[in-house]
Amino acid sequence: MTTPLRLGIAGLGTVGIGVVKIVRQKAKLLEARTGRPVVITAVSARSRDKDRGVVLSDYAWEDDPVALAQRDDVDVFVELMGGHDGTTKAAIEAAIAAGKDVVTANKALLAHHGQALAEAAEAKGCVIRYEAAVAGGIPVIKALTEGLAGNEITRVMGVMNGTCNYILTRMQDAKLPYDEVFAEADALGYLEADPNLDVGGIDAGHKLAILASIAFGTQVAFDRVQLEGIQRISIDDIRQAKDMGYRIKLLGVAQMTGRGLEQRMTPCLVPADSPLGQLKGGTNMVVIEGDAVEQVVLRGPGAGEGPTASAVVGDICDVARGLRLPTFGVPAKDLKEPQQAYSNSPAPYYLRMSLLDRPGALAKIATILGETGISIDRMRQGKHVGNEAPVLIVTHKTQQSALREAVEMMQKTGVLAAEPVALRIESV
Ligand code: HSE
């Protein structure tokens, strides 16, 4: 009889229960694929009495996830509690200190503490696996660390927050305003407990920072991701973009440049007929470019019980098989601290503003664009509503720094009724 791999699962929410179901229902398949039985020995969650629709009485119960992480009959601590500090972090540290391997779905934890945890794990000979942390059911961590290991990665980009993609595509398809679709997403249970994690781009920024670390051999640097959420995207932006043959996406881009690591998670216009432009609803897409492979496009469900549990169980199977890789693909002590770089590659920009109805207002805006070296490609002014008129400008290719300077200057003119919305038009 081969030695079973014994799991301690902390967190019995949607994903935790999804993992319990797969491990119970597919015991034979997992054993056939890993060469040893995979069993749950102990679990932990906030409430013991809650009916979760699965039999848990076969497993030892721990109220305290730290105690679960330290149990002698647990080989792998499976962390599905969420939260990146407090008990969650303490339990993972306790698991590593006790020599256990860790499987987690926790992107925030890795984005904030990935380097320290990876160093601690590698010093103890433990592994941390986290496929479910990025893009749910898509095996993107495995693709980057294993399948594409022979490549110099040149760029990683994608749509990594299903909730934002749902909101943006629903606004477009149902012609509904942001607030209404946000309320719908809330009612459907799509939003994180703190919705700003989704719509503020933070959740997707965590994921991008993790992918950038693996792709470029750098320490996870979430604090150096240029972040902008989707809260200011209006139905009018969606319509204007569509009229020009584009779609608006919360797009993450990470690339290493001669000036440092560029990481941005911002709303962008992408061509409507590109794979990213065609991505609908809660689906995620990650595009990886490497010198040898050229381009790989991965598409799949970014959240939900089945897809996320699928990724967690994939990691558990790798541990059962004896696969022992450094957390971010190379030893943590060799990861370089990245220099933050802002995008320098010129791109056209979409600029939407609300202009006060005064003589010379439009001339002031045009003058600023001229002074900052930005050339106008297209311009349209809509009908005045009260004392304000919507103005849309599409620029020729310009650098982000020039565009920022222009927007700052515009805000000082006193002719704008609100902060302009500036969106990069990305060629993907
Ligand atoms: N809230 C995330 C999303 C799922 O909407 O994609 C987990 O990261």
CSV table of C-alpha atoms and ligand atoms in Angstrom, one decimal:
chain,number,residue,atom,x,y,z
A,1,MET,CA,0.0,0.0,0.0
A,2,THR,CA,1.4,3.4,-1.0
A,3,THR,CA,1.5,6.2,1.5
A,4,PRO,CA,-1.6,8.4,1.2
A,5,LEU,CA,-1.3,12.2,0.9
A,6,ARG,CA,-3.2,13.6,3.8
A,7,LEU,CA,-5.0,17.0,3.4
A,8,GLY,CA,-6.1,19.5,6.1
A,9,ILE,CA,-8.5,21.9,4.5
A,10,ALA,CA,-9.0,25.3,6.1
A,11,GLY,CA,-12.1,27.2,4.8
A,12,LEU,CA,-15.3,25.4,3.8
A,13,GLY,CA,-16.9,28.1,1.6
A,14,THR,CA,-17.7,27.6,-2.0
A,15,VAL,CA,-14.2,26.6,-3.1
A,16,GLY,CA,-13.5,24.5,0.0
A,17,ILE,CA,-16.6,22.5,-0.4
A,18,GLY,CA,-15.9,22.1,-4.1
A,19,VAL,CA,-12.5,20.6,-3.2
A,20,VAL,CA,-14.1,18.2,-0.7
A,21,LYS,CA,-16.5,17.0,-3.3
A,22,ILE,CA,-13.8,16.3,-5.9
A,23,VAL,CA,-11.5,14.6,-3.5
A,24,ARG,CA,-14.4,12.4,-2.2
A,25,GLN,CA,-16.1,11.7,-5.5
A,26,LYS,CA,-13.0,11.2,-7.6
A,27,ALA,CA,-10.9,9.3,-5.1
A,28,LYS,CA,-10.1,6.4,-7.6
A,29,LEU,CA,-9.3,8.8,-10.4
A,30,LEU,CA,-6.9,10.9,-8.3
A,31,GLU,CA,-5.2,7.7,-7.0
A,32,ALA,CA,-4.8,6.4,-10.5
A,33,ARG,CA,-3.3,9.7,-11.7
A,34,THR,CA,-1.0,10.4,-8.8
A,35,GLY,CA,-0.1,6.8,-7.8
A,36,ARG,CA,-1.3,7.2,-4.2
A,37,PRO,CA,-4.5,7.8,-2.3
A,38,VAL,CA,-5.4,11.4,-1.7
A,39,VAL,CA,-7.4,11.8,1.5
A,40,ILE,CA,-8.8,14.5,3.7
A,41,THR,CA,-8.0,14.0,7.4
A,42,ALA,CA,-9.1,17.3,9.0
A,43,VAL,CA,-11.0,20.4,8.2
A,44,SER,CA,-11.6,23.8,9.8
A,45,ALA,CA,-14.1,26.6,9.2
A,46,ARG,CA,-15.8,29.4,11.2
A,47,SER,CA,-19.0,27.5,11.9
A,48,ARG,CA,-19.1,23.8,12.7
A,49,ASP,CA,-22.9,23.5,12.6
A,50,LYS,CA,-23.6,25.0,9.3
A,51,ASP,CA,-25.1,22.5,6.7
A,52,ARG,CA,-22.8,22.6,3.8
A,53,GLY,CA,-24.4,19.7,1.9
A,54,VAL,CA,-21.5,17.3,2.2
A,55,VAL,CA,-20.5,14.8,4.8
A,56,LEU,CA,-17.7,16.1,7.0
A,57,SER,CA,-18.1,13.7,9.9
A,58,ASP,CA,-15.3,11.5,8.5
A,59,TYR,CA,-12.8,14.3,9.2
A,60,ALA,CA,-11.3,15.7,12.4
A,61,TRP,CA,-12.5,19.2,13.1
A,62,GLU,CA,-10.4,22.1,14.2
A,63,ASP,CA,-11.8,25.5,15.2
A,64,ASP,CA,-8.4,27.0,14.8
A,65,PRO,CA,-6.8,26.9,11.4
A,66,VAL,CA,-3.3,27.3,13.0
A,67,ALA,CA,-3.9,24.0,15.0
A,68,LEU,CA,-5.1,22.3,11.7
A,69,ALA,CA,-1.9,23.4,10.0
A,70,GLN,CA,0.2,21.9,12.7
A,71,ARG,CA,-1.5,18.5,13.0
A,72,ASP,CA,0.7,15.4,12.6
A,73,ASP,CA,-1.8,13.7,10.3
A,74,VAL,CA,-1.8,16.6,7.8
A,75,ASP,CA,0.8,16.6,5.0
A,76,VAL,CA,-0.6,19.4,2.9
A,77,PHE,CA,-2.3,22.5,4.4
A,78,VAL,CA,-5.0,23.6,1.9
A,79,GLU,CA,-5.8,27.3,2.7
A,80,LEU,CA,-9.1,28.4,1.3
A,81,MET,CA,-10.1,31.0,3.9
A,82,GLY,CA,-9.2,34.2,2.1
A,83,GLY,CA,-7.8,37.3,3.8
A,84,HIS,CA,-4.1,38.2,3.5
A,85,ASP,CA,-3.2,38.9,7.1
A,86,GLY,CA,-4.2,37.8,10.6
A,87,THR,CA,-5.2,34.1,11.0
A,88,THR,CA,-4.7,33.2,7.3
A,89,LYS,CA,-1.1,34.4,7.2
A,90,ALA,CA,-0.4,32.9,10.7
A,91,ALA,CA,-1.8,29.5,9.6
A,92,ILE,CA,0.3,29.4,6.5
A,93,GLU,CA,3.4,30.4,8.4
A,94,ALA,CA,2.6,27.7,11.0
A,95,ALA,CA,2.2,25.1,8.3
A,96,ILE,CA,5.5,25.9,6.8
A,97,ALA,CA,7.2,26.0,10.2
A,98,ALA,CA,5.8,22.5,10.7
A,99,GLY,CA,7.2,21.4,7.4
A,100,LYS,CA,3.9,21.0,5.6
A,101,ASP,CA,3.4,21.8,1.9
A,102,VAL,CA,0.8,24.5,1.2
A,103,VAL,CA,-1.9,24.8,-1.5
A,104,THR,CA,-3.8,28.0,-1.6
A,105,ALA,CA,-6.2,30.0,-3.8
A,106,ASN,CA,-5.2,33.3,-2.1
A,107,LYS,CA,-3.9,35.9,-4.6
A,108,ALA,CA,-4.0,38.8,-2.1
A,109,LEU,CA,-1.8,36.8,0.3
A,110,LEU,CA,0.8,36.0,-2.4
A,111,ALA,CA,0.7,39.5,-3.8
A,112,HIS,CA,1.4,41.0,-0.4
A,113,HIS,CA,3.6,38.3,1.3
A,114,GLY,CA,4.6,36.0,-1.6
A,115,GLN,CA,8.4,36.7,-1.3
A,116,ALA,CA,8.6,36.2,2.5
A,117,LEU,CA,6.4,33.0,2.3
A,118,ALA,CA,8.4,31.6,-0.6
A,119,GLU,CA,11.7,32.2,1.2
A,120,ALA,CA,10.3,30.5,4.4
A,121,ALA,CA,8.9,27.6,2.5
A,122,GLU,CA,12.1,27.0,0.4
A,123,ALA,CA,14.2,27.2,3.5
A,124,LYS,CA,12.1,24.4,5.0
A,125,GLY,CA,12.0,22.3,1.8
A,126,CYS,CA,8.2,22.9,1.5
A,127,VAL,CA,6.3,23.9,-1.6
A,128,ILE,CA,3.6,26.5,-2.0
A,129,ARG,CA,1.2,25.9,-4.9
A,130,TYR,CA,-1.4,28.5,-6.0
A,131,GLU,CA,-2.9,27.7,-9.4
A,132,ALA,CA,-6.4,28.8,-8.2
A,133,ALA,CA,-5.1,32.2,-7.2
A,134,VAL,CA,-4.8,33.5,-10.8
A,135,ALA,CA,-7.6,33.2,-13.4
A,136,GLY,CA,-9.6,30.5,-11.6
A,137,GLY,CA,-9.7,27.3,-13.6
A,138,ILE,CA,-7.2,28.3,-16.2
A,139,PRO,CA,-3.8,26.5,-15.6
A,140,VAL,CA,-1.8,29.6,-16.2
A,141,ILE,CA,0.7,29.2,-13.4
A,142,LYS,CA,1.6,25.7,-14.7
A,143,ALA,CA,1.8,27.0,-18.3
A,144,LEU,CA,4.3,29.7,-17.2
A,145,THR,CA,6.4,27.7,-14.8
A,146,GLU,CA,6.5,24.5,-16.7
A,147,GLY,CA,5.2,24.4,-20.3
A,148,LEU,CA,6.8,27.6,-21.3
A,149,ALA,CA,10.0,27.2,-19.2
A,150,GLY,CA,12.1,27.3,-22.4
A,151,ASN,CA,11.0,30.8,-23.3
A,152,GLU,CA,12.2,34.3,-22.4
A,153,ILE,CA,8.8,35.7,-21.7
A,154,THR,CA,8.3,39.1,-23.5
A,155,ARG,CA,4.8,40.0,-22.4
A,156,VAL,CA,1.9,38.7,-20.3
A,157,MET,CA,-1.5,40.3,-20.5
A,158,GLY,CA,-5.1,39.5,-20.1
A,159,VAL,CA,-8.5,39.9,-18.5
A,160,MET,CA,-8.2,38.5,-15.0
A,161,ASN,CA,-11.3,39.7,-13.2
A,162,GLY,CA,-14.5,38.0,-14.3
A,163,THR,CA,-16.8,40.4,-12.4
A,164,CYS,CA,-15.4,43.5,-14.3
A,165,ASN,CA,-15.7,41.7,-17.6
A,166,TYR,CA,-19.2,40.7,-16.7
A,167,ILE,CA,-20.1,44.3,-15.9
A,168,LEU,CA,-18.5,45.8,-19.0
A,169,THR,CA,-20.0,43.2,-21.4
A,170,ARG,CA,-23.4,43.4,-19.8
A,171,MET,CA,-23.4,47.3,-20.0
A,172,GLN,CA,-22.7,46.9,-23.7
A,173,ASP,CA,-25.1,44.1,-24.5
A,174,ALA,CA,-28.1,45.3,-22.4
A,175,LYS,CA,-27.3,49.0,-22.9
A,176,LEU,CA,-27.5,49.6,-19.1
A,177,PRO,CA,-25.6,52.1,-17.1
A,178,TYR,CA,-22.7,51.1,-14.7
A,179,ASP,CA,-24.7,51.5,-11.5
A,180,GLU,CA,-27.5,49.3,-12.6
A,181,VAL,CA,-25.2,46.5,-13.8
A,182,PHE,CA,-23.1,46.8,-10.6
A,183,ALA,CA,-26.3,46.3,-8.6
A,184,GLU,CA,-27.1,43.2,-10.8
A,185,ALA,CA,-23.7,41.8,-10.2
A,186,ASP,CA,-24.1,42.3,-6.5
A,187,ALA,CA,-27.5,40.5,-6.5
A,188,LEU,CA,-26.0,37.6,-8.5
A,189,GLY,CA,-23.3,37.3,-5.8
A,190,TYR,CA,-20.4,38.1,-8.2
A,191,LEU,CA,-18.8,40.8,-6.2
A,192,GLU,CA,-16.1,40.2,-3.5
A,193,ALA,CA,-17.1,41.2,0.1
A,194,ASP,CA,-15.2,44.4,-0.6
A,195,PRO,CA,-16.4,45.2,-4.2
A,196,ASN,CA,-13.5,47.6,-4.7
A,197,LEU,CA,-11.3,44.6,-4.9
A,198,ASP,CA,-13.1,43.8,-8.2
A,199,VAL,CA,-14.1,47.1,-9.7
A,200,GLY,CA,-11.1,49.0,-8.4
A,201,GLY,CA,-8.8,46.6,-10.3
A,202,ILE,CA,-7.1,45.4,-7.1
A,203,ASP,CA,-7.9,41.7,-7.4
A,204,ALA,CA,-6.8,41.7,-11.0
A,205,GLY,CA,-3.7,43.6,-10.0
A,206,HIS,CA,-2.8,41.0,-7.5
A,207,LYS,CA,-3.0,38.3,-10.2
A,208,LEU,CA,-0.9,40.3,-12.7
A,209,ALA,CA,1.8,40.9,-10.0
A,210,ILE,CA,2.0,37.1,-9.4
A,211,LEU,CA,2.2,36.3,-13.1
A,212,ALA,CA,4.9,39.0,-13.6
A,213,SER,CA,7.0,37.5,-10.9
A,214,ILE,CA,7.1,34.1,-12.6
A,215,ALA,CA,7.4,35.5,-16.1
A,216,PHE,CA,10.3,37.9,-15.4
A,217,GLY,CA,12.1,36.3,-12.4
A,218,THR,CA,11.3,39.3,-10.1
A,219,GLN,CA,9.9,39.6,-6.6
A,220,VAL,CA,6.1,40.0,-6.5
A,221,ALA,CA,5.6,43.8,-6.6
A,222,PHE,CA,1.9,44.5,-6.3
A,223,ASP,CA,2.7,48.0,-4.9
A,224,ARG,CA,4.3,48.8,-8.3
A,225,VAL,CA,1.3,47.9,-10.4
A,226,GLN,CA,-0.3,51.0,-12.1
A,227,LEU,CA,-4.0,50.4,-11.1
A,228,GLU,CA,-7.2,52.0,-12.3
A,229,GLY,CA,-10.7,50.5,-11.9
A,230,ILE,CA,-13.7,50.5,-14.1
A,231,GLN,CA,-16.0,52.7,-11.9
A,232,ARG,CA,-15.8,55.7,-14.2
A,233,ILE,CA,-16.6,53.9,-17.4
A,234,SER,CA,-20.0,55.1,-18.7
A,235,ILE,CA,-22.5,53.6,-21.0
A,236,ASP,CA,-21.5,56.4,-23.4
A,237,ASP,CA,-17.8,55.2,-23.3
A,238,ILE,CA,-18.9,51.7,-24.1
A,239,ARG,CA,-21.1,53.0,-27.0
A,240,GLN,CA,-18.4,55.3,-28.4
A,241,ALA,CA,-15.8,52.5,-28.3
A,242,LYS,CA,-18.2,50.1,-30.1
A,243,ASP,CA,-18.9,52.7,-32.8
A,244,MET,CA,-15.1,52.9,-33.5
A,245,GLY,CA,-14.8,49.1,-33.6
A,246,TYR,CA,-13.4,48.6,-30.0
A,247,ARG,CA,-14.5,47.0,-26.7
A,248,ILE,CA,-13.5,48.3,-23.3
A,249,LYS,CA,-11.8,45.7,-21.1
A,250,LEU,CA,-10.0,45.9,-17.7
A,251,LEU,CA,-6.7,44.8,-19.2
A,252,GLY,CA,-3.6,43.8,-17.4
A,253,VAL,CA,-0.2,44.1,-19.2
A,254,ALA,CA,3.2,43.2,-17.7
A,255,GLN,CA,6.5,43.4,-19.6
A,256,MET,CA,10.1,43.9,-18.8
A,257,THR,CA,11.6,46.9,-20.5
A,258,GLY,CA,15.1,48.4,-20.5
A,259,ARG,CA,13.8,50.9,-17.9
A,260,GLY,CA,12.3,48.3,-15.6
A,261,LEU,CA,9.2,46.2,-15.1
A,262,GLU,CA,6.0,47.7,-16.5
A,263,GLN,CA,2.8,46.4,-14.8
A,264,ARG,CA,-0.5,48.0,-15.5
A,265,MET,CA,-4.1,47.0,-14.8
A,266,THR,CA,-6.3,49.6,-16.4
A,267,PRO,CA,-9.4,49.9,-18.6
A,268,CYS,CA,-8.3,50.0,-22.2
A,269,LEU,CA,-9.9,49.8,-25.7
A,270,VAL,CA,-9.1,46.7,-27.6
A,271,PRO,CA,-10.1,45.8,-31.1
A,272,ALA,CA,-13.6,44.2,-31.1
A,273,ASP,CA,-12.5,41.3,-33.4
A,274,SER,CA,-9.5,40.4,-31.2
A,275,PRO,CA,-9.7,37.4,-28.9
A,276,LEU,CA,-9.7,39.8,-25.9
A,277,GLY,CA,-12.3,42.0,-27.5
A,278,GLN,CA,-14.6,39.0,-28.0
A,279,LEU,CA,-14.3,37.8,-24.4
A,280,LYS,CA,-17.8,37.8,-22.8
A,281,GLY,CA,-19.2,37.7,-19.3
A,282,GLY,CA,-17.2,36.3,-16.3
A,283,THR,CA,-14.6,34.5,-18.5
A,284,ASN,CA,-10.9,35.2,-18.1
A,285,MET,CA,-8.2,35.3,-20.8
A,286,VAL,CA,-4.5,35.3,-20.4
A,287,VAL,CA,-2.1,35.9,-23.3
A,288,ILE,CA,1.5,34.9,-22.9
A,289,GLU,CA,4.2,35.8,-25.4
A,290,GLY,CA,7.6,34.2,-25.4
A,291,ASP,CA,10.6,34.4,-27.7
A,292,ALA,CA,10.3,30.7,-28.9
A,293,VAL,CA,6.6,30.0,-28.6
A,294,GLU,CA,5.4,33.4,-30.0
A,295,GLN,CA,1.9,33.7,-28.5
A,296,VAL,CA,-0.3,31.4,-26.3
A,297,VAL,CA,-3.9,32.3,-25.5
A,298,LEU,CA,-5.5,30.7,-22.5
A,299,ARG,CA,-9.3,31.2,-21.9
A,300,GLY,CA,-11.6,29.8,-19.3
A,301,PRO,CA,-13.7,30.4,-16.2
A,302,GLY,CA,-12.1,32.7,-13.7
A,303,ALA,CA,-14.1,31.9,-10.7
A,304,GLY,CA,-16.8,29.6,-9.2
A,305,GLU,CA,-16.9,26.4,-7.3
A,306,GLY,CA,-16.0,23.9,-10.0
A,307,PRO,CA,-13.3,25.8,-11.9
A,308,THR,CA,-11.5,27.1,-8.7
A,309,ALA,CA,-11.7,23.7,-7.0
A,310,SER,CA,-10.3,22.1,-10.2
A,311,ALA,CA,-7.2,24.3,-10.0
A,312,VAL,CA,-6.8,23.5,-6.3
A,313,VAL,CA,-7.0,19.8,-6.9
A,314,GLY,CA,-4.6,20.0,-9.8
A,315,ASP,CA,-2.1,21.5,-7.3
A,316,ILE,CA,-2.8,18.7,-4.8
A,317,CYS,CA,-2.2,16.1,-7.5
A,318,ASP,CA,1.2,17.7,-8.3
A,319,VAL,CA,2.2,17.5,-4.6
A,320,ALA,CA,1.0,13.9,-4.5
A,321,ARG,CA,3.1,13.1,-7.5
A,322,GLY,CA,6.2,14.6,-5.9
A,323,LEU,CA,6.5,17.6,-8.1
A,324,ARG,CA,8.6,20.1,-6.0
A,325,LEU,CA,9.1,23.5,-7.8
A,326,PRO,CA,10.2,26.8,-6.2
A,327,THR,CA,7.2,29.0,-5.6
A,328,PHE,CA,7.8,31.5,-8.4
A,329,GLY,CA,9.7,29.1,-10.7
A,330,VAL,CA,13.2,30.0,-9.6
A,331,PRO,CA,14.5,30.0,-6.0
A,332,ALA,CA,13.0,32.9,-4.1
A,333,LYS,CA,16.4,34.1,-3.0
A,334,ASP,CA,17.3,34.7,-6.7
A,335,LEU,CA,14.3,36.8,-7.5
A,336,LYS,CA,15.3,40.3,-8.3
A,337,GLU,CA,13.6,43.4,-6.9
A,338,PRO,CA,12.0,45.0,-9.9
A,339,GLN,CA,12.4,48.7,-10.9
A,340,GLN,CA,9.0,50.2,-11.6
A,341,ALA,CA,8.6,51.5,-15.2
A,342,TYR,CA,5.7,53.3,-16.8
A,343,SER,CA,4.6,52.4,-20.2
A,344,ASN,CA,6.7,54.3,-22.8
A,345,SER,CA,5.4,52.7,-25.9
A,346,PRO,CA,3.2,55.2,-27.8
A,347,ALA,CA,-0.4,54.3,-28.3
A,348,PRO,CA,-3.5,56.2,-29.4
A,349,TYR,CA,-5.8,57.4,-26.5
A,350,TYR,CA,-9.5,57.8,-26.1
A,351,LEU,CA,-10.2,61.0,-24.1
A,352,ARG,CA,-13.7,61.8,-22.9
A,353,MET,CA,-14.5,65.1,-21.2
A,354,SER,CA,-17.3,67.3,-20.2
A,355,LEU,CA,-16.7,70.8,-21.3
A,356,LEU,CA,-18.3,74.0,-19.9
A,357,ASP,CA,-20.2,76.1,-22.5
A,358,ARG,CA,-17.8,79.1,-22.6
A,359,PRO,CA,-16.1,80.8,-25.5
A,360,GLY,CA,-12.7,79.4,-26.1
A,361,ALA,CA,-13.2,76.3,-24.0
A,362,LEU,CA,-12.5,73.9,-26.8
A,363,ALA,CA,-9.7,76.0,-28.1
A,364,LYS,CA,-8.0,75.7,-24.7
A,365,ILE,CA,-8.1,71.9,-24.8
A,366,ALA,CA,-6.8,71.8,-28.4
A,367,THR,CA,-4.0,74.2,-27.5
A,368,ILE,CA,-2.9,72.0,-24.6
A,369,LEU,CA,-2.8,69.0,-26.8
A,370,GLY,CA,-0.7,70.9,-29.3
A,371,GLU,CA,1.6,72.2,-26.6
A,372,THR,CA,2.2,68.6,-25.2
A,373,GLY,CA,2.9,67.3,-28.7
A,374,ILE,CA,-0.3,65.3,-29.0
A,375,SER,CA,-2.0,65.2,-32.4
A,376,ILE,CA,-5.8,64.8,-32.6
A,377,ASP,CA,-7.0,62.0,-34.9
A,378,ARG,CA,-10.8,62.4,-34.3
A,379,MET,CA,-13.0,64.7,-32.4
A,380,ARG,CA,-16.7,64.9,-31.7
A,381,GLN,CA,-18.7,67.3,-29.5
A,382,GLY,CA,-22.2,66.1,-28.4
A,383,LYS,CA,-25.3,68.3,-27.6
A,384,HIS,CA,-25.1,70.5,-24.6
A,385,VAL,CA,-26.9,69.3,-21.5
A,386,GLY,CA,-27.5,72.4,-19.4
A,387,ASN,CA,-24.1,74.2,-19.4
A,388,GLU,CA,-22.0,71.1,-20.3
A,389,ALA,CA,-21.1,69.4,-23.5
A,390,PRO,CA,-19.6,65.9,-23.9
A,391,VAL,CA,-16.4,66.0,-26.0
A,392,LEU,CA,-14.6,63.0,-27.3
A,393,ILE,CA,-11.1,63.1,-28.7
A,394,VAL,CA,-9.1,60.2,-30.1
A,395,THR,CA,-5.4,61.0,-30.3
A,396,HIS,CA,-2.8,59.8,-32.7
A,397,LYS,CA,-0.1,57.6,-31.0
A,398,THR,CA,1.4,59.4,-28.0
A,399,GLN,CA,3.3,58.5,-24.9
A,400,GLN,CA,1.5,58.0,-21.6
A,401,SER,CA,3.6,60.7,-19.9
A,402,ALA,CA,2.5,63.3,-22.5
A,403,LEU,CA,-1.1,62.3,-22.1
A,404,ARG,CA,-0.8,62.6,-18.3
A,405,GLU,CA,0.8,66.0,-18.6
A,406,ALA,CA,-2.0,67.2,-21.0
A,407,VAL,CA,-4.8,65.9,-18.6
A,408,GLU,CA,-3.2,67.7,-15.7
A,409,MET,CA,-3.0,70.9,-17.6
A,410,MET,CA,-6.6,70.6,-18.8
A,411,GLN,CA,-7.8,70.2,-15.2
A,412,LYS,CA,-6.2,73.6,-14.4
A,413,THR,CA,-8.1,75.5,-17.2
A,414,GLY,CA,-11.4,75.7,-15.4
A,415,VAL,CA,-13.3,74.7,-18.5
A,416,LEU,CA,-13.9,71.0,-17.5
A,417,ALA,CA,-17.0,70.0,-15.6
A,418,ALA,CA,-15.5,66.8,-14.4
A,419,GLU,CA,-12.2,64.8,-14.4
A,420,PRO,CA,-11.6,63.5,-18.0
A,421,VAL,CA,-11.6,59.8,-18.7
A,422,ALA,CA,-8.4,58.7,-20.7
A,423,LEU,CA,-8.2,55.2,-22.0
A,424,ARG,CA,-5.3,53.7,-23.9
A,425,ILE,CA,-6.2,52.0,-27.2
A,426,GLU,CA,-4.2,48.8,-27.0
A,427,SER,CA,-3.1,46.8,-30.0
A,428,VAL,CA,-3.4,43.2,-29.0
B,1,HSE,N1,-13.7,38.2,-7.9
B,1,HSE,C1,-12.9,37.5,-8.9
B,1,HSE,C2,-13.4,37.7,-10.3
B,1,HSE,C3,-12.8,36.0,-8.6
B,1,HSE,O1,-14.4,38.3,-10.4
B,1,HSE,O2,-12.7,37.3,-11.2
B,1,HSE,C4,-11.7,35.6,-7.8
B,1,HSE,O3,-10.5,36.2,-8.0
